[in-house]
Short mmCIF file of C-alpha atoms and ligand atoms in Angstrom, two decimals:
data_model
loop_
_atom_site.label_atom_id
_atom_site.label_comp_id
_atom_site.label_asym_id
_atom_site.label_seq_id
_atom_site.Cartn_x
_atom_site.Cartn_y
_atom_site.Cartn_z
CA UNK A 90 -8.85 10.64 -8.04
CA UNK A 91 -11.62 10.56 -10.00
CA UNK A 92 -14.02 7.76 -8.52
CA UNK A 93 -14.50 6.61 -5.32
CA UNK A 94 -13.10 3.21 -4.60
CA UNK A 95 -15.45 0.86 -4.05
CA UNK A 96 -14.76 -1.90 -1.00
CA UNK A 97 -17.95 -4.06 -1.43
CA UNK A 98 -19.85 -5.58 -4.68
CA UNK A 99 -23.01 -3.12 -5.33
CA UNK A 100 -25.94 -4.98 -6.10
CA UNK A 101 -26.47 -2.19 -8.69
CA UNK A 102 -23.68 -1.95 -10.44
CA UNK A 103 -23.34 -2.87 -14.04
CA UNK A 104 -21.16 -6.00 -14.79
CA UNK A 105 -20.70 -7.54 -18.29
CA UNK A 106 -19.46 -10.44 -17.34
CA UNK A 107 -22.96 -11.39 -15.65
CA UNK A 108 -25.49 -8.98 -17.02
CA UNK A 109 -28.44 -11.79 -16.88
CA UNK A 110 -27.90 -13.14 -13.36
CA UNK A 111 -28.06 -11.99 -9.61
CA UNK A 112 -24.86 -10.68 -7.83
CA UNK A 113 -23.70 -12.81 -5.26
CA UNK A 114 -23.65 -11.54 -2.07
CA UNK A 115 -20.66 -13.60 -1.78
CA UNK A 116 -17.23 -12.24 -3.16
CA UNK A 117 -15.78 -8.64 -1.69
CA UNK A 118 -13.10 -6.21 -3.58
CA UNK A 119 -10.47 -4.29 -1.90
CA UNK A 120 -9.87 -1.89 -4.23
CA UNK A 121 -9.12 1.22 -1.88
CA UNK A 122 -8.89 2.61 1.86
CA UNK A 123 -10.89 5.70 1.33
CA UNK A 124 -14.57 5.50 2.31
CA UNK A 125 -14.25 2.26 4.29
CA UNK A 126 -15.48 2.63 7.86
CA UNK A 127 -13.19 1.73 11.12
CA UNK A 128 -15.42 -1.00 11.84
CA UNK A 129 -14.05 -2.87 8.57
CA UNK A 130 -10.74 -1.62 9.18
CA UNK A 131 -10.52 -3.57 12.34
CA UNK A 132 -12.60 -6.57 10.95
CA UNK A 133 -9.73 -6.61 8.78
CA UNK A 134 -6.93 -5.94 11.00
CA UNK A 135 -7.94 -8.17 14.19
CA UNK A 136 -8.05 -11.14 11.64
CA UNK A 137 -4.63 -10.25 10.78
CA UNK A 138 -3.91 -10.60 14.49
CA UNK A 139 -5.61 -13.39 15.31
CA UNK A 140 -4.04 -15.30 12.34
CA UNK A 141 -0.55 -14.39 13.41
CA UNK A 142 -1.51 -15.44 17.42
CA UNK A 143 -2.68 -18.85 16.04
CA UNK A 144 0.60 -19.05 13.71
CA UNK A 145 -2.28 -20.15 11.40
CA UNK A 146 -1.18 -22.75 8.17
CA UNK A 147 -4.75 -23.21 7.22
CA UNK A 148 -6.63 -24.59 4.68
CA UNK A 149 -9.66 -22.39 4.88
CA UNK A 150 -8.92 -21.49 1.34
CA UNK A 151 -7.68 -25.01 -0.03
CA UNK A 152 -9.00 -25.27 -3.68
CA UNK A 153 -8.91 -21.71 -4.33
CA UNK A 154 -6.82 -20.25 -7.11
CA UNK A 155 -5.49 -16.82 -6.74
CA UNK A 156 -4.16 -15.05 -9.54
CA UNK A 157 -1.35 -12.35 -9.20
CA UNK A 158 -2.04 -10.15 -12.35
CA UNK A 159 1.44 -7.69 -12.14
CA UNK A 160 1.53 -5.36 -15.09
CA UNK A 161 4.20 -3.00 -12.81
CA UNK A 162 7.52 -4.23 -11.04
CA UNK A 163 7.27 -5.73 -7.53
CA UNK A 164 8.86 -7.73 -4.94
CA UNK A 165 7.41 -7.61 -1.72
CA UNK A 166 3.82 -7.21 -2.38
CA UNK A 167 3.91 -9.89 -4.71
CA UNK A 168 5.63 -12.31 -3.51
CA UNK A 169 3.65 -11.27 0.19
CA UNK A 170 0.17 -11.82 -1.21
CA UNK A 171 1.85 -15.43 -2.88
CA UNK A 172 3.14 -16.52 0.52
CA UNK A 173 -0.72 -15.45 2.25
CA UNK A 174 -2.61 -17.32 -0.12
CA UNK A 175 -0.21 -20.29 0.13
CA UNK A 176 -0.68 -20.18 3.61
CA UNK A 177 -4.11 -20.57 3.24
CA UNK A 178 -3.63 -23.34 1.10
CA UNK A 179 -4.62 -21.97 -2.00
CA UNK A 180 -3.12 -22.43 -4.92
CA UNK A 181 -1.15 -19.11 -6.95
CA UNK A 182 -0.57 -18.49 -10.59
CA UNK A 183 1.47 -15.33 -11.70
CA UNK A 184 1.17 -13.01 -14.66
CA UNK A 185 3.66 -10.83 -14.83
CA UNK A 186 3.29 -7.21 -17.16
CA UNK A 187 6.58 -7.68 -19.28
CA UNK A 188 5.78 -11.40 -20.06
CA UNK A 189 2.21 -10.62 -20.44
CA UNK A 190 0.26 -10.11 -23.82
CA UNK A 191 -0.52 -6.28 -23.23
CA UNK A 192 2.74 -6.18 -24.42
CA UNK A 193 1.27 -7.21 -27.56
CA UNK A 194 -2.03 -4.80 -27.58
CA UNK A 195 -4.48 -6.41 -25.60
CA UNK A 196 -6.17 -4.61 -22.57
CA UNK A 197 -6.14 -5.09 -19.01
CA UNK A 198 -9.75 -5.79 -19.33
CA UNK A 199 -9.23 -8.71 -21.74
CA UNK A 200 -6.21 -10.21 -19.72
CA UNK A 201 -8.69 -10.25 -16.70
CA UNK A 202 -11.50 -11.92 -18.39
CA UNK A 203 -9.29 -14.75 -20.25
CA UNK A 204 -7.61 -15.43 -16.70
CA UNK A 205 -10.91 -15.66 -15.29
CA UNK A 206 -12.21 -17.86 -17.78
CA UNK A 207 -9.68 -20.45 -16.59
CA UNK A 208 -11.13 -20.33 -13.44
CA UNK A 209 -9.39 -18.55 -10.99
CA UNK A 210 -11.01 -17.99 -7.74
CA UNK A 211 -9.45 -14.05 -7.03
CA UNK A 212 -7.43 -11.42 -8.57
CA UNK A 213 -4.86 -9.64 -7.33
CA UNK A 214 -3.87 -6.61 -9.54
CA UNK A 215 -0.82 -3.63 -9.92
CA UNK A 216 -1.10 -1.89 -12.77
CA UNK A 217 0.58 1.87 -13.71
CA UNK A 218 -3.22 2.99 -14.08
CA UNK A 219 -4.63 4.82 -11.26
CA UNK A 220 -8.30 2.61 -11.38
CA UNK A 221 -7.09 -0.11 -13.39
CA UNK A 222 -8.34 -2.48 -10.57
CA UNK A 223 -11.73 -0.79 -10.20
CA UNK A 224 -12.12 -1.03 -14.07
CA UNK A 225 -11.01 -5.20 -13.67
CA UNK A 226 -13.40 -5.33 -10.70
CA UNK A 227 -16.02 -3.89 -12.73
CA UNK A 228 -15.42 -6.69 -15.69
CA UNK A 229 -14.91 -9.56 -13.49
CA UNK A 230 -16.76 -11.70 -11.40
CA UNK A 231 -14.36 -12.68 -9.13
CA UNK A 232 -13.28 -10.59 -6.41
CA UNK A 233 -10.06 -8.28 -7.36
CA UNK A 234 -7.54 -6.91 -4.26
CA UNK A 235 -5.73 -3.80 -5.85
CA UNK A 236 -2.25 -4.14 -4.92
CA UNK A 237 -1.16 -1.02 -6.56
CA UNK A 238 -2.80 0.89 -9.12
CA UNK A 239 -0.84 3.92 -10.44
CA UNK A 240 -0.90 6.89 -7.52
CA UNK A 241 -4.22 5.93 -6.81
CA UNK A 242 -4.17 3.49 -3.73
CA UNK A 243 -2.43 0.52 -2.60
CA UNK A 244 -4.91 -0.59 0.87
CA UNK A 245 -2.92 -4.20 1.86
CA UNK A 246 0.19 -1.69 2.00
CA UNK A 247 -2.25 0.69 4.29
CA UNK A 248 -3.50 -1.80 6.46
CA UNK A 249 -0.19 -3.60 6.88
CA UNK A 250 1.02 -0.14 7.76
CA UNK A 251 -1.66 0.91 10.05
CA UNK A 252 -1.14 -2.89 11.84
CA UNK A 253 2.57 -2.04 11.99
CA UNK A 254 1.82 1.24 13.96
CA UNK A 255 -0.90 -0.48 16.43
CA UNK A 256 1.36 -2.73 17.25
CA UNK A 257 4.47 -0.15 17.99
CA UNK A 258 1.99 1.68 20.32
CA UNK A 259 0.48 -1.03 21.90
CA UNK A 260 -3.21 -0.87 20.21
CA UNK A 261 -3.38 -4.05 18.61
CA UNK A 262 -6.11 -4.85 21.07
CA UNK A 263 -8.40 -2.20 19.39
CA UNK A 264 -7.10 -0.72 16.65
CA UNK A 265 -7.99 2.62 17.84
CA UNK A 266 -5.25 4.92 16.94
CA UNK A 267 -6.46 8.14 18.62
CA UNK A 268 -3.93 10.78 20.19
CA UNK A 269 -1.28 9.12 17.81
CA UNK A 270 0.76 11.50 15.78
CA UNK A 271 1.84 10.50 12.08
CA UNK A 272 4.16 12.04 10.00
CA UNK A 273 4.12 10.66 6.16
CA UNK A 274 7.38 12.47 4.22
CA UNK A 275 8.06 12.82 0.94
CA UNK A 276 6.77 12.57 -2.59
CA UNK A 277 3.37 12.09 -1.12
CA UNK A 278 1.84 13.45 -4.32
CA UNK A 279 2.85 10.34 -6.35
CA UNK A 280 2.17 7.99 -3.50
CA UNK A 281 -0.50 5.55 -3.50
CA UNK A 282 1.20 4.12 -0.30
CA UNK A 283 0.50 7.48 1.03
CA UNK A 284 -3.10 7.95 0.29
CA UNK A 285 -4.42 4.51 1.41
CA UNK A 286 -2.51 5.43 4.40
CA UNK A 287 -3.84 8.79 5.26
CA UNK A 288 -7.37 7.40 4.56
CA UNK A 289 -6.90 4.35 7.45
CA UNK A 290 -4.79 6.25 9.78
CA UNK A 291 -7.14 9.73 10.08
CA UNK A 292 -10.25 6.81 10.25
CA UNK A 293 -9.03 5.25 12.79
CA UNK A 294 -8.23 8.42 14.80
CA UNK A 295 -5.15 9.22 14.21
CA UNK A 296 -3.66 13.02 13.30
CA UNK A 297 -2.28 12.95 9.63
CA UNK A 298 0.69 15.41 8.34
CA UNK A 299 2.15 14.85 4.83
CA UNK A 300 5.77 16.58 5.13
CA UNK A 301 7.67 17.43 1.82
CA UNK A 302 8.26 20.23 -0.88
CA UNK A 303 5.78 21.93 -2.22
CA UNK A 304 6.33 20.04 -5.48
CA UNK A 305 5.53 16.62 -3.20
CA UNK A 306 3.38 17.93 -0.58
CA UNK A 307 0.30 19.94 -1.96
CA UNK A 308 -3.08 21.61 -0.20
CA UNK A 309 -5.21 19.43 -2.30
CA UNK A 310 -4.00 16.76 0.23
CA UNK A 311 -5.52 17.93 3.42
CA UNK A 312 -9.37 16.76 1.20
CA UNK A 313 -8.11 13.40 2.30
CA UNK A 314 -8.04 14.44 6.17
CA UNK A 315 -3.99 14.98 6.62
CA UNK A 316 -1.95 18.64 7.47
CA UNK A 317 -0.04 19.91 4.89
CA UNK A 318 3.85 20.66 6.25
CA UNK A 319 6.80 22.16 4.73
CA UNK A 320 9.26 21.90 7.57
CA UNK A 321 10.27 18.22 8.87
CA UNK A 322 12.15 19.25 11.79
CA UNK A 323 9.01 21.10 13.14
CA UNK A 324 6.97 18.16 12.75
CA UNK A 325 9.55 15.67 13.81
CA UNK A 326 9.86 16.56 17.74
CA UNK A 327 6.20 15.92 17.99
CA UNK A 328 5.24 12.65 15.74
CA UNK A 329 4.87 9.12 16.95
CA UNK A 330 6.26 7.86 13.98
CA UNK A 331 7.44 8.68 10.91
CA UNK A 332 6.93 7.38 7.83
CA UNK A 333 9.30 8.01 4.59
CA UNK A 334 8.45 7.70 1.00
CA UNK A 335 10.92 7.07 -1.93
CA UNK A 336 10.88 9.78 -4.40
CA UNK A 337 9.02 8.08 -7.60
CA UNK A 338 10.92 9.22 -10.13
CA UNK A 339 9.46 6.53 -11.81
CA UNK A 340 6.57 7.74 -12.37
CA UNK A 341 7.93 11.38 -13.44
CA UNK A 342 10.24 13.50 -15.78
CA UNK A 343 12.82 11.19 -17.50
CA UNK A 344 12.26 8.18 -15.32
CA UNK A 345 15.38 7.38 -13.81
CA UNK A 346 16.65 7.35 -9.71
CA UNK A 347 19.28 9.70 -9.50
CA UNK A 348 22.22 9.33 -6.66
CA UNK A 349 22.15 10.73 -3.45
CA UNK A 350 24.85 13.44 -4.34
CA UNK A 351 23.53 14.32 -7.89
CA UNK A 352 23.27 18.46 -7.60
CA UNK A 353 20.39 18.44 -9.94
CA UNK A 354 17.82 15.87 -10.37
CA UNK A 355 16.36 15.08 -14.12
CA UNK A 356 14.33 16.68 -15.99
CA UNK A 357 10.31 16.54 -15.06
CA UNK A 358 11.23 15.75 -11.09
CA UNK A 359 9.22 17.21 -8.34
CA UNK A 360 12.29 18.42 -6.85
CA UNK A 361 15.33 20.61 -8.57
CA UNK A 362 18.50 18.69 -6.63
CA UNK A 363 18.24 15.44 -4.41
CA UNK A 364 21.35 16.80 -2.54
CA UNK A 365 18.73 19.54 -1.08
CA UNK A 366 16.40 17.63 -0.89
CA UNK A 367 18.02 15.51 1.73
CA UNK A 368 19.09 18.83 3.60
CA UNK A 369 15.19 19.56 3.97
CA UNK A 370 13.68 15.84 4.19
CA UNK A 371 15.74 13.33 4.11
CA UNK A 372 15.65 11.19 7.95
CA UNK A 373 19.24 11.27 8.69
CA UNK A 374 20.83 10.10 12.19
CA UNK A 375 20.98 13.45 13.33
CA UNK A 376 16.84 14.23 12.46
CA UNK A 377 16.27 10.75 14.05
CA UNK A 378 18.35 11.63 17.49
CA UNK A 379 15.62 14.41 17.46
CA UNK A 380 12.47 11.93 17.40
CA UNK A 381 10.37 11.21 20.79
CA UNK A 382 11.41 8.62 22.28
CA UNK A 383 9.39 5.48 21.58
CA UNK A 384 8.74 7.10 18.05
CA UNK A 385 9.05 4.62 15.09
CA UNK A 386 10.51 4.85 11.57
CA UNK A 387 8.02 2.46 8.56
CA UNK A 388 9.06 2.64 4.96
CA UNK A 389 7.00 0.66 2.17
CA UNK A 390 10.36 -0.06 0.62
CA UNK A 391 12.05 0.25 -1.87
CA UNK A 392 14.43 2.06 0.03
CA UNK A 393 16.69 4.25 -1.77
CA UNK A 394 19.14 4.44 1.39
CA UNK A 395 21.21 7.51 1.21
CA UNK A 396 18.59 9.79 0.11
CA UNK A 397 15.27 9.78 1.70
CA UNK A 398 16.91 7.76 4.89
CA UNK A 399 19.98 6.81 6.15
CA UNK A 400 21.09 3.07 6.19
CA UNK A 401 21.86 3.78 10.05
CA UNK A 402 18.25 4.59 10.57
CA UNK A 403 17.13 2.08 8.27
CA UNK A 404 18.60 -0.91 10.16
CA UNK A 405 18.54 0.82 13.59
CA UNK A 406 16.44 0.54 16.67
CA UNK A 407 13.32 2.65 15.43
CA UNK A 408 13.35 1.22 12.29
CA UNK A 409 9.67 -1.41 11.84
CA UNK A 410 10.60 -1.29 8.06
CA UNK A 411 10.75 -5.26 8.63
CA UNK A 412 8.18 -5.67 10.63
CA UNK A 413 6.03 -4.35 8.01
CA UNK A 414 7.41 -6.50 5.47
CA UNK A 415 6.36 -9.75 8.45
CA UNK A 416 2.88 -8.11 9.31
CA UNK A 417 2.37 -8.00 5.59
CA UNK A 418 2.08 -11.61 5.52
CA UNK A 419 -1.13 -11.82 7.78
CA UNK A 420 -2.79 -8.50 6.79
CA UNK A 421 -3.09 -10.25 3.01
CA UNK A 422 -4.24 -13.57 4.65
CA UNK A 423 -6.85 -11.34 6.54
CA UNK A 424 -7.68 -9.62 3.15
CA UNK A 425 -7.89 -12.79 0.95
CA UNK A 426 -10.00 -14.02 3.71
CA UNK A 427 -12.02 -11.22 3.71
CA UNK A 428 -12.30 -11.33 -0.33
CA UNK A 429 -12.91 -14.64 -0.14
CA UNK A 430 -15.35 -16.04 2.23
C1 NCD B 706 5.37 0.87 -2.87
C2 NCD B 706 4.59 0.80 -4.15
O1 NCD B 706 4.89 0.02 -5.04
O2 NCD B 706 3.65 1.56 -4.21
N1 NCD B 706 6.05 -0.27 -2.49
C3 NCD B 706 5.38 -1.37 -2.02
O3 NCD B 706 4.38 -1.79 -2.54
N2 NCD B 706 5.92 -1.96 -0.94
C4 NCD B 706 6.13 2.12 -2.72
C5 NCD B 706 7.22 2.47 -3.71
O4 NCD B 706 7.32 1.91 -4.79
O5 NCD B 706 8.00 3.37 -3.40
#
């Protein structure tokens, strides 16, 4: 992916914004899983915990402003990292991309800056650009949390994942999520969900295999520390939990989610028919009858139920897809925190 994401303000780095004056030591970005050591990871993670123990309302953060800069469609993370900082008491403002003037030419760059310039205390940013928040982080002087930048990374969605998984497996004393088995299916290719996950997971000691077609599911992946799988039902028996991923036909070929029984998918897809690709991938009640017991099902949502998972399994007993959407909550307390303090 280019750069490396960076997790902490370097003292060298070049910033416009404040060419003539020190860097504080101050104000942290979370711009991306990869790189960051376990010891951060369960800074990070054990906050999350302790907040949700303590039921925390705070004010720690009371007279902060947080920005939510969205150029890309979201509900949960948005609304998730609205309801932290609130929690916090700080205050929220929202920009959302098809309101927004880059609709009318101007750059993400000098959106960031003006927002600054009103005085906002932290930035959180999706954009369709994979590095868009790196490039805002490296224009800013406030601290930016990437929530979503193209298929680059998406870390709160990683750590609220890699909470969500501790806590099905009993490890949310430590964190530690050795002799675990993870199974991440689907279009991992186009999934920043997936790489911020692989990065955390495999850190924290966990085995890592990305399942899907070869069109979804390439060698490049195993740089990042995960196996590379063709065959779910071989990898199914033996994982702790399982973890689907919509197809992002967003992001590919004509743009547009096709049904579950469409023989052929559009144009520019990674696959040639959804209705085969749920014979190979998809986590149906049958494949889920198959799973160890005590095995979980996560899913980032959206869900597209009928192809990549069943509604059964969805809403059934393995199913932590809530749960994530709950833990969310005080992972991007813990993160704002972190940014923040
Ligand atoms: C994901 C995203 O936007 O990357 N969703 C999320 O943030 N909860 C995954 C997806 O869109 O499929």
């Amino acid at each position: 992916m280019g750069r490396m994401p960076r997790v902490t303000r370097s003292a060298s780095r070049s910033r416009p914004a404040k060419e003539s004056r020190p860097i504080p030591p101050g104000p942290r970005d979370l711009l991306g899983l990869q790189g960051v050591p376990s010891g951060t990871l369960r800074e990070v993670l054990a906050a999350a915990r302790d907040l949700r123990h303590a039921g925390v309302r705070g004010d720690e953060l009371r007279g902060k402003l947080v920005a939510n800069l969205f150029f890309e469609d979201s509900t949960r993370t948005r609304i998730s990292f609205s309801v932290a900082a609130k929690r916090l008491g700080a205050g929220v403002v929202d920009l959302l991309g098809s309101n927004s003037s880059v609709n009318k030419g101007e750059t993400l760059i000098d959106t960031a800056r003006n927002v600054e310039a009103m005085g906002v205390d932290a930035m959180v940013v999706r954009a369709k650009q994979a590095g868009a928040a790196a490039m805002i982080a490296g224009a800013v002087a406030s601290p930016v949390l990437n929530a979503g930048d193209g298929r680059h990374e998406h870390p709160t969605q990683g750590l609220l994942d890699l909470f969500t998984l501790a806590e099905a497996h009993d490890r949310l004393s430590d964190f530690d999520l050795s002799g675990l088995s993870i199974a991440i299916v689907g279009d991992v290719a186009s999934s920043r969900v997936g790489r911020s996950l692989i990065a955390g997971a495999t850190t924290l000691g966990a085995r890592v295999a990305c399942v899907g077609p070869a069109g979804m599911v390439h060698a490049g992946l195993s740089v990042l520390g995960a196996s590379v799988e063709h065959t779910l039902n071989d990898v199914l028996t033996t994982s702790d939990a399982v973890v689907m991923l919509r197809i992002q036909f967003e992001r590919q070929g004509e743009g547009k989610t096709p049904g579950p029984a469409a023989a052929e998918a559009p144009r520019g897809s990674p696959i040639a028919s959804v209705r085969e690709y749920r014979d190979g991938y998809a986590l149906t009640e049958a494949r889920e009858a198959k799973m160890k017991p005590g095995a979980v099902v996560l899913h980032p949502g959206p869900i597209n139920r009928g192809i990549e998972l069943d509604a059964s399994v969805a809403d059934g007993g393995r199913s932590r897809v809530l749960r994530q959407v709950s833990n969310g909550v005080w992972v991007r307390m813990a993160a704002l925190r972190w940014c923040l303090s």
